[in-house]
Tab-separated table of C-alpha atoms and ligand atoms in Angstrom:
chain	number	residue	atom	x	y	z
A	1	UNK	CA	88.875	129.112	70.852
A	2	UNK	CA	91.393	126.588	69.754
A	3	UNK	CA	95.094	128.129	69.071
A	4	UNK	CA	96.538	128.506	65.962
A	5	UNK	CA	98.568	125.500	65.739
A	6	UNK	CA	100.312	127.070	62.678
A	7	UNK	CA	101.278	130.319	64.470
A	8	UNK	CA	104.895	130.932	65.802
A	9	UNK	CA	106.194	130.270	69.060
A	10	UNK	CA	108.611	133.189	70.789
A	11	UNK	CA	109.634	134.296	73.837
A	12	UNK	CA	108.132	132.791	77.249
A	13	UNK	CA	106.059	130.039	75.442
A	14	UNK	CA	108.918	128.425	73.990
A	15	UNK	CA	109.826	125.226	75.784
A	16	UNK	CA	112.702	125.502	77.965
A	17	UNK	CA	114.178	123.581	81.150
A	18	UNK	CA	112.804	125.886	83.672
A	19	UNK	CA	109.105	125.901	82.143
A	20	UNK	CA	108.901	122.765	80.619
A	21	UNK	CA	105.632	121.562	82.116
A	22	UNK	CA	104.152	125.210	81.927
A	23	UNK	CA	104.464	125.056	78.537
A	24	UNK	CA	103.359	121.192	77.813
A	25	UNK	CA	100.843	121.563	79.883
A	26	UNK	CA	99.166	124.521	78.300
A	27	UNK	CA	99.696	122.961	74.830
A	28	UNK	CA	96.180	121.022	76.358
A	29	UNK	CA	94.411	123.849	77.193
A	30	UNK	CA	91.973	122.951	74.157
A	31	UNK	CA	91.370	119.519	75.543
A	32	UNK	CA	87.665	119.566	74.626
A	33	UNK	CA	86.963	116.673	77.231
A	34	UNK	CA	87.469	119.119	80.657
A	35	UNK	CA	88.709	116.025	82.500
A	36	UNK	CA	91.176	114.435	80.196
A	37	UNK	CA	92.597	118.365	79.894
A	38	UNK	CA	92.398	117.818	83.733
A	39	UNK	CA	94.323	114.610	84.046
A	40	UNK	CA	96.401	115.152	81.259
A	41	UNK	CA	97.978	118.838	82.813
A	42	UNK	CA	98.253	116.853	86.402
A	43	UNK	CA	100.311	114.508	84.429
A	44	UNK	CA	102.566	116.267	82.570
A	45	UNK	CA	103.390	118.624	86.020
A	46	UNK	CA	104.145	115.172	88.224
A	47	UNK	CA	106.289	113.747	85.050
A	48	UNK	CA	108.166	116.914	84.647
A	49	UNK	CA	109.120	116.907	88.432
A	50	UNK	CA	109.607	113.594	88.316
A	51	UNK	CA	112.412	113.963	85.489
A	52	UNK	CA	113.655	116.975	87.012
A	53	UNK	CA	114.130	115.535	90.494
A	54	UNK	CA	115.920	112.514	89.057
A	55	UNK	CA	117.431	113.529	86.032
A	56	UNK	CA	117.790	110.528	84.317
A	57	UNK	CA	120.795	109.950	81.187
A	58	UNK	CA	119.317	110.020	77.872
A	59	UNK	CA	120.512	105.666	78.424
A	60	UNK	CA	118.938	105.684	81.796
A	61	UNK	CA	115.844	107.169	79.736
A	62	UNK	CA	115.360	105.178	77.042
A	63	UNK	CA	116.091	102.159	80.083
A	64	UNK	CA	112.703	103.073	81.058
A	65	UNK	CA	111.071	103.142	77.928
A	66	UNK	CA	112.419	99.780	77.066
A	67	UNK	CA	110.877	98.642	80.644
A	68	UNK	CA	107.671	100.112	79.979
A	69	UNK	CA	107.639	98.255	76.393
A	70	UNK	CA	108.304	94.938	77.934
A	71	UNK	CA	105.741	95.506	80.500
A	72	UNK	CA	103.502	96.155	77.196
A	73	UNK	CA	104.860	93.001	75.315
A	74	UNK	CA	104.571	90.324	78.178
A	75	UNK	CA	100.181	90.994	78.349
A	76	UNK	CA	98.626	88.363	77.086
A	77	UNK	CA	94.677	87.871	77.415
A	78	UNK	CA	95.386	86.009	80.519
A	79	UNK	CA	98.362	88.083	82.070
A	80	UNK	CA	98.035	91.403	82.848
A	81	UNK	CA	101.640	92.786	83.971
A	82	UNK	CA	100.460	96.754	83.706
A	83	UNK	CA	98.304	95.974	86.261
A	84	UNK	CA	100.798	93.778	88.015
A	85	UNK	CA	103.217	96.415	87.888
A	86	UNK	CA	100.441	98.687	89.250
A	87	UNK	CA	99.945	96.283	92.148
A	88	UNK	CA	104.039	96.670	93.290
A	89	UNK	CA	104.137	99.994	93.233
A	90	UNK	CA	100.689	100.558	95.526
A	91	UNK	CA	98.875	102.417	92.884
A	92	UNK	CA	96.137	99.696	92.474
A	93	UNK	CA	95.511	99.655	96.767
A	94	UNK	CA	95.965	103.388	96.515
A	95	UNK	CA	93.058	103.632	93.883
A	96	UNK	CA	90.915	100.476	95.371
A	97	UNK	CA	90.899	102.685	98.555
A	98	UNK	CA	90.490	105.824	98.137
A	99	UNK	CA	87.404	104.695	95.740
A	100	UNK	CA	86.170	102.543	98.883
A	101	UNK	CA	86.308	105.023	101.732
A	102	UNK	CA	83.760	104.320	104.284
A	103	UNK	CA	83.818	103.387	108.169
A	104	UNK	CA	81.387	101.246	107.435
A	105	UNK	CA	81.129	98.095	106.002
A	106	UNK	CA	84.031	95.317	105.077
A	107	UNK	CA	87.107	96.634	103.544
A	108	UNK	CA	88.322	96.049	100.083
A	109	UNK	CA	91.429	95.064	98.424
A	110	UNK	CA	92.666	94.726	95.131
A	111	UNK	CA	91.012	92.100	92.660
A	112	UNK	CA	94.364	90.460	91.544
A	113	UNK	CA	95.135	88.983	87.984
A	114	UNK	CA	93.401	85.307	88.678
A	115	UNK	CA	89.933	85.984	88.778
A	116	UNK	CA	90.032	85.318	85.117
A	117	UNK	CA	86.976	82.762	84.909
A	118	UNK	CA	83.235	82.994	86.446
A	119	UNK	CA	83.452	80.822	89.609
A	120	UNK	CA	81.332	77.739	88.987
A	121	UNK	CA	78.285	78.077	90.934
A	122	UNK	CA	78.354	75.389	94.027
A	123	UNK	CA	75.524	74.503	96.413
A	124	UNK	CA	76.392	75.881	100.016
A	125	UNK	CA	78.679	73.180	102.173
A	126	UNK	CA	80.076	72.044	98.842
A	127	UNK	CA	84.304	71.224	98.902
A	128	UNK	CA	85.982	73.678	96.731
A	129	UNK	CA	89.295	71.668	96.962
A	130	UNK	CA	88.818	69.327	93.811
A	131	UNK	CA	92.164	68.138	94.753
A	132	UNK	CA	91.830	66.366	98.010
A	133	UNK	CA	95.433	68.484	98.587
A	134	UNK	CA	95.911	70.739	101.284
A	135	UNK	CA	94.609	71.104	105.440
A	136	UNK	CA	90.954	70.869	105.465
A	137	UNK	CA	89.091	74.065	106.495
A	138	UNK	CA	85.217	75.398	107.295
A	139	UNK	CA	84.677	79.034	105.922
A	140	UNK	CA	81.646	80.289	107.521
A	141	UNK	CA	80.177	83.862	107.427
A	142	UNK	CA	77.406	85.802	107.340
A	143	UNK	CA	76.402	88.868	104.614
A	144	UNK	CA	74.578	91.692	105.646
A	145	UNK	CA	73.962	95.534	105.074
A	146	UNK	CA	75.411	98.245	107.401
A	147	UNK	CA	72.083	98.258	109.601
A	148	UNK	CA	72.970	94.773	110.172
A	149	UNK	CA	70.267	93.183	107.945
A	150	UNK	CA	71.147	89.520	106.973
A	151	UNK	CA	71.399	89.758	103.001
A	152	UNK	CA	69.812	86.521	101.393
A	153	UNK	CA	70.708	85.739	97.790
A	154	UNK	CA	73.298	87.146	97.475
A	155	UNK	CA	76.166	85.798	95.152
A	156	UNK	CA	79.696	85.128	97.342
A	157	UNK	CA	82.529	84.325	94.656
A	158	UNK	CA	85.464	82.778	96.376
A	159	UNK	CA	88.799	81.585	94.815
A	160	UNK	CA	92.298	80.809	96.356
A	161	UNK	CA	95.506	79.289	95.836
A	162	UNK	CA	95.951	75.700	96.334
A	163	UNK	CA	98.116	74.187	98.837
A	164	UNK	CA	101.642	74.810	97.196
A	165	UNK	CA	100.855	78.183	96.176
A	166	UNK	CA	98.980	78.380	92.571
A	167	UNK	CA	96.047	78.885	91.551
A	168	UNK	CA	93.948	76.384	88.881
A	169	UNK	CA	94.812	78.704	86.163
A	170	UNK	CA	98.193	78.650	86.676
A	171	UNK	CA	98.408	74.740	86.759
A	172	UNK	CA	96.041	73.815	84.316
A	173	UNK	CA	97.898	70.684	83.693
A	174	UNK	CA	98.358	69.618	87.531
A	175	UNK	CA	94.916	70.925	88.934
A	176	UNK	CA	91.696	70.073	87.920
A	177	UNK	CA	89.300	73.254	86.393
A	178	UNK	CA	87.715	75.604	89.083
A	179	UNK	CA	89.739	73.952	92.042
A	180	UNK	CA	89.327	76.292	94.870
A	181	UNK	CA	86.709	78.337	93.170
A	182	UNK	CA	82.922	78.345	94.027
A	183	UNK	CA	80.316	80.558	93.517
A	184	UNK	CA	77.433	80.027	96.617
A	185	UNK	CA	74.566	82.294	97.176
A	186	UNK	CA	73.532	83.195	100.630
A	187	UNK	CA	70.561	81.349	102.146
A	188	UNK	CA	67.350	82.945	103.584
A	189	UNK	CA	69.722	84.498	106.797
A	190	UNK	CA	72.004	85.663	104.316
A	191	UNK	CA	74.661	83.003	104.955
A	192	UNK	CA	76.788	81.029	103.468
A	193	UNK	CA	79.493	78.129	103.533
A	194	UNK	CA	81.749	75.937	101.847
A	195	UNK	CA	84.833	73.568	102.751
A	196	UNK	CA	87.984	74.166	101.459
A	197	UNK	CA	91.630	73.926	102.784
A	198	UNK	CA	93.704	76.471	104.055
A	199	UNK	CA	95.614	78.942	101.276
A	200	UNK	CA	99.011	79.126	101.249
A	201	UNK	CA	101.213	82.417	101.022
A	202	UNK	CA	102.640	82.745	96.736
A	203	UNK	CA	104.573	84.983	94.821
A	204	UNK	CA	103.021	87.169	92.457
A	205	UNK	CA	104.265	86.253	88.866
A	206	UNK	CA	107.961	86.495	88.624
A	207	UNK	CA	108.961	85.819	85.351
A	208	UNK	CA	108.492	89.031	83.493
A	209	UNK	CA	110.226	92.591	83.650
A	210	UNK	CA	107.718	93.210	87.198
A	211	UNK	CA	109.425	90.654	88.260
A	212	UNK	CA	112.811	91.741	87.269
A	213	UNK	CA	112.253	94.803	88.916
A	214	UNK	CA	111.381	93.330	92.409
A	215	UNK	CA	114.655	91.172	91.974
A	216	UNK	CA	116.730	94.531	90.943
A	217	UNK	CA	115.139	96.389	94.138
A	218	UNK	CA	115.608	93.716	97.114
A	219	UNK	CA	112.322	93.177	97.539
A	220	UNK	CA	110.343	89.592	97.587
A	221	UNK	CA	107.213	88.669	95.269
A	222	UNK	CA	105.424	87.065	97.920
A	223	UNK	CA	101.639	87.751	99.092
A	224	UNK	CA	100.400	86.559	102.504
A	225	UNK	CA	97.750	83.520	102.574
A	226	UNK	CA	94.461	84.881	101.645
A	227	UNK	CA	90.962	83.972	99.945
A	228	UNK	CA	89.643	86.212	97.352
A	229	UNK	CA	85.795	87.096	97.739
A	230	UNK	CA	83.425	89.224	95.601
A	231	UNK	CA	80.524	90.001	97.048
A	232	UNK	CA	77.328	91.215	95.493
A	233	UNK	CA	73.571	91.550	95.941
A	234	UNK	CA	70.860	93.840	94.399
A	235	UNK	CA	70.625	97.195	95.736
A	236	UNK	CA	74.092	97.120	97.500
A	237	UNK	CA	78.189	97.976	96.199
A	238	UNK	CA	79.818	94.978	95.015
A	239	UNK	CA	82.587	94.017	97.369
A	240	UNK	CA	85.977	92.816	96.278
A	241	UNK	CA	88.131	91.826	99.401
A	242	UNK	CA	90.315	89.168	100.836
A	243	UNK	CA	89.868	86.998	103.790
A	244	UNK	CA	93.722	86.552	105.418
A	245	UNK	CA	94.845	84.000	107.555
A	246	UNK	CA	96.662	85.489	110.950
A	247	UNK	CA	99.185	83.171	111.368
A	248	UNK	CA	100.553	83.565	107.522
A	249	UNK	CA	104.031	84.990	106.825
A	250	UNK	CA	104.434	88.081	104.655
A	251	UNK	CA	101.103	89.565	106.598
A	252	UNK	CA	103.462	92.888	107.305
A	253	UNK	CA	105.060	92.796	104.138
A	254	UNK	CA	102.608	91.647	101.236
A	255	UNK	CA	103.903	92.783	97.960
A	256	UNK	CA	100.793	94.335	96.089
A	257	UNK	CA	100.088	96.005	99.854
A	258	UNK	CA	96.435	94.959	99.669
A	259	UNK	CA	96.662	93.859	103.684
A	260	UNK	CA	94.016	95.309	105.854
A	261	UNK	CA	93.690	95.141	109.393
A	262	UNK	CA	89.884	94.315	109.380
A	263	UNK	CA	90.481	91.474	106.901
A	264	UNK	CA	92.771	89.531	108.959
A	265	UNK	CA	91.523	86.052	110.842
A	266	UNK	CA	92.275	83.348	113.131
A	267	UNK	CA	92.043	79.775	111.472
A	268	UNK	CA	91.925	77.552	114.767
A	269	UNK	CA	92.030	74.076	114.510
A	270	UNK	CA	88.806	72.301	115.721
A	271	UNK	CA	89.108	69.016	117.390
A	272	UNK	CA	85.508	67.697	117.592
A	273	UNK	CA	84.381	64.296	115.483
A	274	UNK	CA	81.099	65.174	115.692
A	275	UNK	CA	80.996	68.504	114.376
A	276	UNK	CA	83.602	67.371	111.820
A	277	UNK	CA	80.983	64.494	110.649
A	278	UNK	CA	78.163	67.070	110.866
A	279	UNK	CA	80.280	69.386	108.223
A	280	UNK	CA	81.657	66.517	106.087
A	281	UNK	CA	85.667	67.181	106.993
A	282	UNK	CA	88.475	64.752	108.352
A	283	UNK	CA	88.769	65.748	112.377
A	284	UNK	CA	90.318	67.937	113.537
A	285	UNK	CA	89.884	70.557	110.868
A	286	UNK	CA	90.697	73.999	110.694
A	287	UNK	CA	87.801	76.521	110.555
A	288	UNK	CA	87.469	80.569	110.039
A	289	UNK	CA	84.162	82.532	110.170
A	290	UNK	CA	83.743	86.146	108.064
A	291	UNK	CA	81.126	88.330	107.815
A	292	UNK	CA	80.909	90.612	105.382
A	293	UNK	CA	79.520	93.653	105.306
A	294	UNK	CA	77.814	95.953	102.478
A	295	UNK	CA	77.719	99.172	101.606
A	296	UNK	CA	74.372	100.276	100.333
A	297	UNK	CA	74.464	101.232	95.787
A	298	UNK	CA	73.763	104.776	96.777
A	299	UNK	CA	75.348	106.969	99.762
A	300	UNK	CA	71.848	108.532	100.411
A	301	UNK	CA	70.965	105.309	101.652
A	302	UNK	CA	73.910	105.361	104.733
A	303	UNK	CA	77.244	104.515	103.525
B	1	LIG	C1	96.326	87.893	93.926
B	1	LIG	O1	96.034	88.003	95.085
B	1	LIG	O2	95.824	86.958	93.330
B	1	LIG	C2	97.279	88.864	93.299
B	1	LIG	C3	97.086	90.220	93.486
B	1	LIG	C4	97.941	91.123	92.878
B	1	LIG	C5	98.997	90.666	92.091
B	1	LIG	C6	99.187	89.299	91.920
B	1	LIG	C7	98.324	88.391	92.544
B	2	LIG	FE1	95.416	85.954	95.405
């Protein structure tokens, strides 16, 4: 039964310092969704602790507010800087993983803010870099289920930064629409490949209160080279995960801490004009191979 929200408060449920969150928290005991009462209660105990541990000045307070606003304000439909701020503080790797746990099958990382359009779809071998800009590179790989079954059809999305750092959406006047974006679908061995160049290291937008805050902290925007994939065929979990290069700065120090072991590779140059002809790059070239693996849609089935 719902209280009666007209009835008088006394005594012990009265809010005070020392049972603040006690007594927020039980004013959603009525929560008729069990868990929004559940996430709601788990809130209002880490916020009160939170505010208790730091105790902020009523200035310091309404600081934050006026952060969190901004953070509000500066979303557009094609920036996202909740999620951004998300990203710096590890909550969107924290959630991304512990939604992904499995010791089996590729890793995943967070999605990031610039897979804002549908990759246009590209034969397999195509050149993703519309730009001619950048070192030439051969991404190979192979997708399969956890048994080790090839996967054919099945839709690889790939997009990266360009050369100096940005991605097509970000320089819509200097790079041409869906450079370094490609959306291939395996062959009948379940592989696929494309041409690119290799990414570059960037920093994650920088010019909004997320960014201020990185500034204000000591800490740099920057994310280590990578290439974004999503992954997905009938019957298994899509995959969202990065490919990163080895030899890329910031690889112990990325600032949305997406980096994962598994997900690292060598990019070694190849030095071989045949093979080069054969794959339609400039020799030497650089080349990286990645298999992916997937998880299968329901646990029952192995994950
Ligand atoms: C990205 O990799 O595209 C990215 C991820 C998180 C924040 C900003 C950028
Ligand atoms: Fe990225």
């Amino acid at each position: 039964m719902t209280a009666d929200p007209t009835a008088r408060t006394t005594g012990p449920a009265r809010f005070s310092e020392e049972r603040s969150a006690e007594v927020v928290a039980a004013s959603f005991a009525g929560t008729p969704d069990a868990r929004l009462g559940e996430v709601m209660t788990a809130l209002v105990r880490h916020l009160h602790a939170f505010v208790k541990d730091v105790e902020p000045t009523v200035d310091e307070w309404a600081a934050a507010i006026g952060f969190l606003t901004e953070v509000g304000t500066a979303c557009t439909p094609v920036r996202q800087e909740f999620v951004l701020l998300s990203d710096v503080l590890g909550v969107s790797m924290l959630v991304e993983t512990m939604n992904n746990r499995a010791d089996r099958g590729t890793e995943s990382t967070v999605e990031g803010p610039f897979h804002l359009v549908r990759s246009p779809a590209r034969e397999l071998g195509a050149d993703i870099a519309l730009d001619g800009k950048g070192e030439p590179c051969l991404v190979t790989g192979t997708v399969r289920g956890v048994d080790g079954t090839p996967v054919p059809g099945a839709a690889v999305d790939v997009w990266q930064a360009n050369a100096d750092g940005f991605y097509d959406v970000q320089q819509p006047e200097q790079q041409p629409e869906g450079n370094l974006r490609g959306l291939f679908t395996t062959d009948d061995e379940g592989r696929f490949w494309f041409r690119s160049i290799v990414p570059r290291y960037y920093p994650v937008p920088t010019d909004g209160p997320v960014g201020r805050l990185l500034q204000a902290t000591g800490r740099h925007p920057n994310r280590p080279a990578h290439i974004h994939f999503d992954v997905r065929a009938c019957g298994y979990r899509p995959l969202l995960t990065h490919l990163f290069v080895a030899d890329t700065p910031y690889l112990d120090s990325d600032a949305v801490f997406g980096v994962k072991d598994s997900l690292v590779r060598e990019f070694p140059t190849v030095d071989d004009p045949a093979r080069a002809a054969e794959v339609g790059l400039p020799n030497p070239f650089r080349a990286v191979h990645f298999d992916v693996v997937l998880r299968p849609e329901t646990p029952a089935d192995g994950a």
